[in-house]
Short mmCIF file of C-alpha atoms and ligand atoms in Angstrom, two decimals:
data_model
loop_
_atom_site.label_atom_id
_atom_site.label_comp_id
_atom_site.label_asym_id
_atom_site.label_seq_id
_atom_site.Cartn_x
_atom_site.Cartn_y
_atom_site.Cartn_z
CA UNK A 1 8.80 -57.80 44.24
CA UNK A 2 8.71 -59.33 47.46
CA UNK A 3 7.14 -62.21 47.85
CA UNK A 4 4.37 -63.49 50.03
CA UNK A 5 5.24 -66.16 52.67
CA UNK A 6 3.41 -69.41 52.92
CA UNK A 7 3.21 -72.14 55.32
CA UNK A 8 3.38 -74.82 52.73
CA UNK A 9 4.50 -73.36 50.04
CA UNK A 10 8.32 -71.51 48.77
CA UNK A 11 9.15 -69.45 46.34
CA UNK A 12 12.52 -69.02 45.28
CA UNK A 13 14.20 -67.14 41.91
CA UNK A 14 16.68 -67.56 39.83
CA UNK A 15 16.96 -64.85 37.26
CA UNK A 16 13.41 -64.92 35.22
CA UNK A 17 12.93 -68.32 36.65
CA UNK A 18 10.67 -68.93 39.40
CA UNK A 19 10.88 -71.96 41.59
CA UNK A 20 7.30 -72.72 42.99
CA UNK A 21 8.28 -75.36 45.66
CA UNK A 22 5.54 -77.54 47.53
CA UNK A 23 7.03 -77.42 50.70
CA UNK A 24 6.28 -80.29 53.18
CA UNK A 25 9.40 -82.65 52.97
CA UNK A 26 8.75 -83.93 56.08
CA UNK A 27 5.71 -85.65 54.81
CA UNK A 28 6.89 -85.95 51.17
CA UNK A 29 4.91 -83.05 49.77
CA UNK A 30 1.75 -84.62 50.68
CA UNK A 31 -1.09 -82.82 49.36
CA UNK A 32 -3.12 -81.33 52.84
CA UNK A 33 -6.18 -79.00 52.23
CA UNK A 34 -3.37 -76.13 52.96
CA UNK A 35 -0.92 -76.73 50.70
CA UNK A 36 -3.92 -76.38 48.09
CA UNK A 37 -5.20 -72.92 49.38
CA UNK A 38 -1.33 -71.74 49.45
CA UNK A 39 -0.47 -73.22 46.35
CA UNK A 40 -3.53 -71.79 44.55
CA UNK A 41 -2.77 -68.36 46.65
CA UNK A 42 0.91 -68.43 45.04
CA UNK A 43 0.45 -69.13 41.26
CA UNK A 44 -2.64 -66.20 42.09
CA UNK A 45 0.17 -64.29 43.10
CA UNK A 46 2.73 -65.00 40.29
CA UNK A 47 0.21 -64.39 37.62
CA UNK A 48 1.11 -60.78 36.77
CA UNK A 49 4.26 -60.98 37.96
CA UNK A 50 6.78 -59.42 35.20
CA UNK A 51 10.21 -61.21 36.69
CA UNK A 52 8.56 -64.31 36.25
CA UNK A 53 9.79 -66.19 32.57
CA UNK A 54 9.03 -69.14 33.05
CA UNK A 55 7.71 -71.10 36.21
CA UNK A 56 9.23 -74.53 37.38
CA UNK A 57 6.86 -76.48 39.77
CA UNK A 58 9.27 -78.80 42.47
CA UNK A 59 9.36 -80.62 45.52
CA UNK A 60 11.21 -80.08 48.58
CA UNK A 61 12.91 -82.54 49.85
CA UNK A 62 12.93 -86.20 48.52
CA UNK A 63 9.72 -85.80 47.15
CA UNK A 64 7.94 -83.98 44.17
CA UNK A 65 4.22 -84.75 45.32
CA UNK A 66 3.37 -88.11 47.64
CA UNK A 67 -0.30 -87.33 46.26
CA UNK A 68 -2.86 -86.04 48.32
CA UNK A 69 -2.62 -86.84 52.20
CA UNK A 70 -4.33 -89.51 53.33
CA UNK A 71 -4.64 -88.52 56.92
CA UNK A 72 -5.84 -84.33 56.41
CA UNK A 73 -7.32 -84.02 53.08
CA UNK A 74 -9.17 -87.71 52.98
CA UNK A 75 -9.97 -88.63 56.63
CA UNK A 76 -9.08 -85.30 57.89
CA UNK A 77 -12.60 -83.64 55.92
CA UNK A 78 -14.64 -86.82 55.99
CA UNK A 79 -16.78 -85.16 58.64
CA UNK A 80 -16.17 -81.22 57.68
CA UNK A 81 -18.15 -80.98 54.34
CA UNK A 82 -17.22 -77.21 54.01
CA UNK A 83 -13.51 -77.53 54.39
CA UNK A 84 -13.66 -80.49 52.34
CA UNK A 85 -15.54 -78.59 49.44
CA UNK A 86 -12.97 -75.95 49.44
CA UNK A 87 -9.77 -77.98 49.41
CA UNK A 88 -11.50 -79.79 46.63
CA UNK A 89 -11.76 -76.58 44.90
CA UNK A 90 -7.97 -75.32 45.26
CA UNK A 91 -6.87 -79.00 44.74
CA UNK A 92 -8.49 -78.71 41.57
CA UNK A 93 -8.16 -74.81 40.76
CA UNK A 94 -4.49 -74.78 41.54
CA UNK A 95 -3.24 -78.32 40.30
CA UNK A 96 -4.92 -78.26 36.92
CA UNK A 97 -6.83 -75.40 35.65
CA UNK A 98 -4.25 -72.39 36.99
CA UNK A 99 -1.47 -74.36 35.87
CA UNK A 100 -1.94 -75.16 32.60
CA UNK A 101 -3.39 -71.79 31.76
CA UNK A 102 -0.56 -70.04 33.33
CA UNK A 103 0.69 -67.31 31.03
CA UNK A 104 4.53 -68.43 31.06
CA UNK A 105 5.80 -71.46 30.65
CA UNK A 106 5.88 -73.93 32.89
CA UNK A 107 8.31 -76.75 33.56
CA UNK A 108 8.10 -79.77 36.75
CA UNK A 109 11.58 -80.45 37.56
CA UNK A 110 10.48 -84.31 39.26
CA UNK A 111 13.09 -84.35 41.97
CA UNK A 112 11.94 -87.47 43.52
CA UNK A 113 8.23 -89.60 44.64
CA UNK A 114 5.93 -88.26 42.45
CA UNK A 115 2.47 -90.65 43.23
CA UNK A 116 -0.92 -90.64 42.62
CA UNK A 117 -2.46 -87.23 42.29
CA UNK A 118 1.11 -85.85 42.74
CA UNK A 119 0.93 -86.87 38.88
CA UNK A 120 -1.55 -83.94 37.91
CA UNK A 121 0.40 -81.30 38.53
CA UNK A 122 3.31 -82.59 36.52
CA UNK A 123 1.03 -83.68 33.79
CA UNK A 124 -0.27 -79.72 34.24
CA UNK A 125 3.10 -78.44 33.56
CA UNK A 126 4.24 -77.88 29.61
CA UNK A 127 7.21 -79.06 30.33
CA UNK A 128 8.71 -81.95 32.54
CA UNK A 129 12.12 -82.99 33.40
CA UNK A 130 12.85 -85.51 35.64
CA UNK A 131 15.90 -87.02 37.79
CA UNK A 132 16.82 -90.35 36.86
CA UNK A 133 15.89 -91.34 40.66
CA UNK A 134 12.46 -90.02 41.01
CA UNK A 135 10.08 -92.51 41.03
CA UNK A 136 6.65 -92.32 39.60
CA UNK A 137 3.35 -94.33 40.38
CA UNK A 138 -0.42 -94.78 40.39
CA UNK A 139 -0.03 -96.10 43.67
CA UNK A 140 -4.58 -96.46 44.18
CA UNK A 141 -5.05 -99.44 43.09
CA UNK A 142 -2.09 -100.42 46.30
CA UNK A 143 -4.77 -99.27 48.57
CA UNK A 144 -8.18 -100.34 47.28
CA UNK A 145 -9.23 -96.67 45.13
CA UNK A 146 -8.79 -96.28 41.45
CA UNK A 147 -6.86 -93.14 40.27
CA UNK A 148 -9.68 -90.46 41.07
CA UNK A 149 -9.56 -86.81 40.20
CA UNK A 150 -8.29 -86.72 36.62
CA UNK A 151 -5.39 -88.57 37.10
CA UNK A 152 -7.29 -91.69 35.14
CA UNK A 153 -7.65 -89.39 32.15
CA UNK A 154 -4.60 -87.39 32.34
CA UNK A 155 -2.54 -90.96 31.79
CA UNK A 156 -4.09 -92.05 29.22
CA UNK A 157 -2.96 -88.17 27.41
CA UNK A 158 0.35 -88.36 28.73
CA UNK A 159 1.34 -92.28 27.91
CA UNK A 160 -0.14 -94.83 25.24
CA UNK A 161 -3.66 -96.66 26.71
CA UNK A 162 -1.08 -99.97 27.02
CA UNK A 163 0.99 -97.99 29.49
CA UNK A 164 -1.79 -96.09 31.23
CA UNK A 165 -3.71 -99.50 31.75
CA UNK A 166 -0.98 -101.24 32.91
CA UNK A 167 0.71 -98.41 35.48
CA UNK A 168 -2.66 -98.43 36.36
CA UNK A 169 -4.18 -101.68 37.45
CA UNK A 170 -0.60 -103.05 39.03
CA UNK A 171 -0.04 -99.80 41.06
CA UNK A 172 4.38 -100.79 39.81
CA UNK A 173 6.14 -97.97 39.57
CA UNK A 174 8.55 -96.07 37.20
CA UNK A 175 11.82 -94.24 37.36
CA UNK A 176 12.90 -90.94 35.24
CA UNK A 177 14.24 -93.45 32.78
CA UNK A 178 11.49 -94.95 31.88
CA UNK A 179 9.06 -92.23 32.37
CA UNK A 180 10.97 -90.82 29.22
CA UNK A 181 10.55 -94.28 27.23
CA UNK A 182 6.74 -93.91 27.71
CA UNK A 183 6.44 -90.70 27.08
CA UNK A 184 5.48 -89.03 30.60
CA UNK A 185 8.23 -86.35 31.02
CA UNK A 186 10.84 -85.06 28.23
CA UNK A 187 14.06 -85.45 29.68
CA UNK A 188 15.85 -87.52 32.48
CA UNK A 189 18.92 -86.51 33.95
CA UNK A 190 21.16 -87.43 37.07
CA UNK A 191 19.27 -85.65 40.67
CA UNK A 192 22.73 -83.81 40.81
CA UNK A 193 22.52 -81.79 37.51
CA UNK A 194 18.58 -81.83 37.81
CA UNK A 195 18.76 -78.05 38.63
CA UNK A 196 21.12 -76.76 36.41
CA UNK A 197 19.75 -78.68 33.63
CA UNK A 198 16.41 -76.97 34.41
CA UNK A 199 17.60 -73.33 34.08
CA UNK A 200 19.37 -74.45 30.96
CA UNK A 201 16.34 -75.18 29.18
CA UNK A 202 14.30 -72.17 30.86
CA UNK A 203 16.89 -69.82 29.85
CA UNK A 204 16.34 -71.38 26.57
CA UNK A 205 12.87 -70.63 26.87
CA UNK A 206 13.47 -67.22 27.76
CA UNK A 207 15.05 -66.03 24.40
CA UNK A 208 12.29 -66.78 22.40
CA UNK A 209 9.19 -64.31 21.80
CA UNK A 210 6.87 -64.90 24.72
CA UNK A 211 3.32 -64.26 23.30
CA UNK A 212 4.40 -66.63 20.39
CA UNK A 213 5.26 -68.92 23.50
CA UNK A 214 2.46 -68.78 25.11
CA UNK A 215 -0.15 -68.93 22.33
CA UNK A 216 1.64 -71.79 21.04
CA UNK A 217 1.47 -73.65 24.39
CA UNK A 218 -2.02 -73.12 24.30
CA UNK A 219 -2.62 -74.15 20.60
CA UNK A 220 -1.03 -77.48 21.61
CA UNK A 221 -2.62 -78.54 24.43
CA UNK A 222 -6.24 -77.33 23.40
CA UNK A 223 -6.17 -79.09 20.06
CA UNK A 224 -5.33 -82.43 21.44
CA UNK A 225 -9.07 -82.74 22.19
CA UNK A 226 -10.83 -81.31 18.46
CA UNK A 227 -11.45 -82.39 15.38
CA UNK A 228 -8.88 -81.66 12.55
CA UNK A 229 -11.84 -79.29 11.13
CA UNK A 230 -12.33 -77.41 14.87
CA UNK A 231 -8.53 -77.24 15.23
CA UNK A 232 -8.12 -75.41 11.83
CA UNK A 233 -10.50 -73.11 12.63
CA UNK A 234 -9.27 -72.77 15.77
CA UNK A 235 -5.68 -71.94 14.74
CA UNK A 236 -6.32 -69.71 11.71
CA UNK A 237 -7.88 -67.95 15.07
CA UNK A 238 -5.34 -67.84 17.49
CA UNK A 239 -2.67 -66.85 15.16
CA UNK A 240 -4.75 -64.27 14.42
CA UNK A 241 -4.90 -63.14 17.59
CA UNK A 242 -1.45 -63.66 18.43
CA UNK A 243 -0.14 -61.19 15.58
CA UNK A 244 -2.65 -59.10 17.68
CA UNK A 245 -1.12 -59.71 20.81
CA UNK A 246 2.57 -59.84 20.05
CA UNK A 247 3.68 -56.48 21.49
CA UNK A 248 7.54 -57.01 19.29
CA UNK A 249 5.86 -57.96 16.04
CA UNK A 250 7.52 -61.06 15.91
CA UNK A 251 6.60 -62.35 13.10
CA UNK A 252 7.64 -59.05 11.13
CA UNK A 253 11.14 -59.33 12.64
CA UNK A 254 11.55 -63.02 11.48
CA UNK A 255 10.28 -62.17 7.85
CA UNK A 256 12.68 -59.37 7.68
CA UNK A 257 15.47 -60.92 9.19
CA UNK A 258 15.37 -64.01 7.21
CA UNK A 259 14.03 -62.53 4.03
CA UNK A 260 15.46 -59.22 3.49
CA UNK A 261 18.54 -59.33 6.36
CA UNK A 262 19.41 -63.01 5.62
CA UNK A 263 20.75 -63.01 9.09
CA UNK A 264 19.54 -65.92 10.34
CA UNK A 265 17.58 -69.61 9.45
CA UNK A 266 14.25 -70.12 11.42
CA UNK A 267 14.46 -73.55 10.94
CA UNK A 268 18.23 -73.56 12.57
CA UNK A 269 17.75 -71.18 15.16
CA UNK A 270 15.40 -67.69 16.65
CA UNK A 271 15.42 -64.44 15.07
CA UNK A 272 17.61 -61.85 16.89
CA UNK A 273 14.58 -59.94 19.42
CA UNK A 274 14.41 -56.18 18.94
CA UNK A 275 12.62 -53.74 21.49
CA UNK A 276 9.35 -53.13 21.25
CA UNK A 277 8.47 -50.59 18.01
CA UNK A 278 11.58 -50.83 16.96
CA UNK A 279 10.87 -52.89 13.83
CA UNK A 280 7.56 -52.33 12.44
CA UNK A 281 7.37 -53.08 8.83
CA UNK A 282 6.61 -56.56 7.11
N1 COA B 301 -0.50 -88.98 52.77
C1 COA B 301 -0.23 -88.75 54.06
N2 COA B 301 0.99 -88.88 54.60
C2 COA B 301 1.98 -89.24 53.78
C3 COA B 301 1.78 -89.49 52.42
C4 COA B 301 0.47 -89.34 51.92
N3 COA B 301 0.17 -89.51 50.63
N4 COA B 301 2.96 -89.84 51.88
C5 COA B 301 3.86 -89.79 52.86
N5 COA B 301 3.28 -89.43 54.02
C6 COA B 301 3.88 -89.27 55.35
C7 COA B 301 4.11 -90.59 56.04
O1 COA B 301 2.92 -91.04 56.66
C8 COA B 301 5.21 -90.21 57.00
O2 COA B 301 4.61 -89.52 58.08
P1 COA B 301 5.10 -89.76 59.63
O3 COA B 301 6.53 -89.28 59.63
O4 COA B 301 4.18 -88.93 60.42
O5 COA B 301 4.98 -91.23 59.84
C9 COA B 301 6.03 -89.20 56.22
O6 COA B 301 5.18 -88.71 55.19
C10 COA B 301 7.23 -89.81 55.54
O7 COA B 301 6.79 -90.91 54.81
P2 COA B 301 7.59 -92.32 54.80
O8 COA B 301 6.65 -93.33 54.24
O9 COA B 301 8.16 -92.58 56.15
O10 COA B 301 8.77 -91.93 53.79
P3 COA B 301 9.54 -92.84 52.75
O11 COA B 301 10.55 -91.93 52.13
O12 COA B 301 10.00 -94.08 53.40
O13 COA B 301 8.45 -93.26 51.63
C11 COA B 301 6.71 -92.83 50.02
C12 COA B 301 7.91 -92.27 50.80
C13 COA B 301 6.18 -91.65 49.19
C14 COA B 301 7.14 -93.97 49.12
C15 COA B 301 5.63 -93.34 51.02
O14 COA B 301 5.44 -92.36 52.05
C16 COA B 301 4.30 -93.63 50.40
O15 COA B 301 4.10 -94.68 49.86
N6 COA B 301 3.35 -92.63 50.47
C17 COA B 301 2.05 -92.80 49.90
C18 COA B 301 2.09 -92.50 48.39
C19 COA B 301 0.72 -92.69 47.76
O16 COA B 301 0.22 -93.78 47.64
N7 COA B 301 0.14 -91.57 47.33
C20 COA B 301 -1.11 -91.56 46.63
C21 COA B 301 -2.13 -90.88 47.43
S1 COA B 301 -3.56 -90.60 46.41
#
């Protein structure tokens, strides 16, 4: 597939991993009203795209995300309501309602800055691994606004209410290190071996059964919000409709496997994937 060009935006591959890059390193991957109608233009685009295993959302440059731009998407829309409505709408669309039901797994490899509402999209993202540099903040309250959008809300899911107060009110910031103490990404790791250490875990990722995958990122992050009694009901659902779904019958080749093969330990490791119709029975 070739892939569109955009004038904020890259896209790069690896094997079944997609880079997604925002793409203004000159002004730290500051959020302007058109890197939000190319951004939500690209994950459009890499929605049904097959090669695409799992996506990893980065920064080039120094930066992940300096947050939105002060200059084009604040003051530059003040007086253009229309523009300002629809960059609203991508920010949104793209940044958190795209990305976190995207159907493959997602990962933000934090390269560097990642401020204000640069923390949405990372927060979006199932995954997050960060370089030990990068350097996180709710930088608002260092120029007079509180964290807007649902970057308020989003910290207080991601870290404990102590944390999300506190990053909060004293605009400090954090590095990779201790964005993994607080619970904000999953792994830290030198900026050299940031890459590789990203397409280590996606090719991870990419050995496992892919509906289970995705249903399973969506079981997790939807729950977070219900009742024990809604997520039950809930689950007993989805799994449902993953056994549905699952076009290799995973859960058939796991039973067999383990039960009848005794060729491998679920709890240890993944079943070995067949094609499609190639195992059938329970
Ligand atoms: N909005 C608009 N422009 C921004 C920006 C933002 N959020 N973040 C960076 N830029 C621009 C700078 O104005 C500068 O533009 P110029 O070259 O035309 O002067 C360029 O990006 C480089 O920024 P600079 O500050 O020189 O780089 P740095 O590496 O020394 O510092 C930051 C990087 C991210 C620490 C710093 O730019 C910063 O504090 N940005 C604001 C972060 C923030 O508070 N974001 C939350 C917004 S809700």
């Amino acid at each position: 597939m070739v892939d569109k060009t955009f004038e904020t935006v890259k896209i790069e591959r690896e094997g079944g991993v997609t880079f997604l890059i925002m793409n203004r390193p000159e002004k730290r991957n500051a959020m302007s009203p058109q890197l939000h109608f190319d951004m939500e233009d690209a994950v459009d685009s890499l929605w049904h795209d097959e090669q695409t295993q799992v996506l990893v959302l980065t920064g080039a440059g120094p930066a992940f995300c300096a947050g939105q731009d002060l200059r084009l998407y604040f003051r530059g829309t003040e007086s253009d309501p229309v523009t300002q409505y629809k960059a609203h709408e991508a920010s949104d669309n793209w940044r958190w309602l795209k990305l976190t039901r995207f159907p493959k797994l997602t990962i933000a490899m934090v390269n560097g800055y990642c401020f204000g509402g640069g923390l949405t999209q990372m927060a979006a993202c199932d995954l997050a691994i960060s370089a030990d540099e990068a350097l996180f903040g709710a930088s608002e309250i260092n120029w007079g606004i509180l964290p807007g959008g649902n970057v308020s809300w989003i910290m207080t899911l991601l870290m404990s209410y102590r944390h999300a107060m506190h990053y909060a009110v004293t605009g400090d910031t954090f590095d990779g290190k201790r964005a993994v103490e607080i619970g904000a990404v999953n792994y830290s790791v030198p900026l050299a071996n940031l890459r590789e250490e990203t397409i280590a875990l996606a090719t991870r990722m990419m050995k496992k059964n892919p509906a289970a995958v995705r249903f399973t990122k969506e079981a997790i992050r939807t729950v977070r919000t219900m009742s024990e009694v809604d997520a039950r009901d809930y689950l007993a659902a989805k799994s449902a409709a993953l056994m549905f779904r699952d076009k290799e019958g995973g859960r058939q080749q796991g039973m067999r496997q383990f039960l009848d093969e005794k060729s491998f330990r679920p709890g240890l490791g993944d079943y070995q994937r067949r094609p499609s119709g190639s195992d059938t029975k329970e």
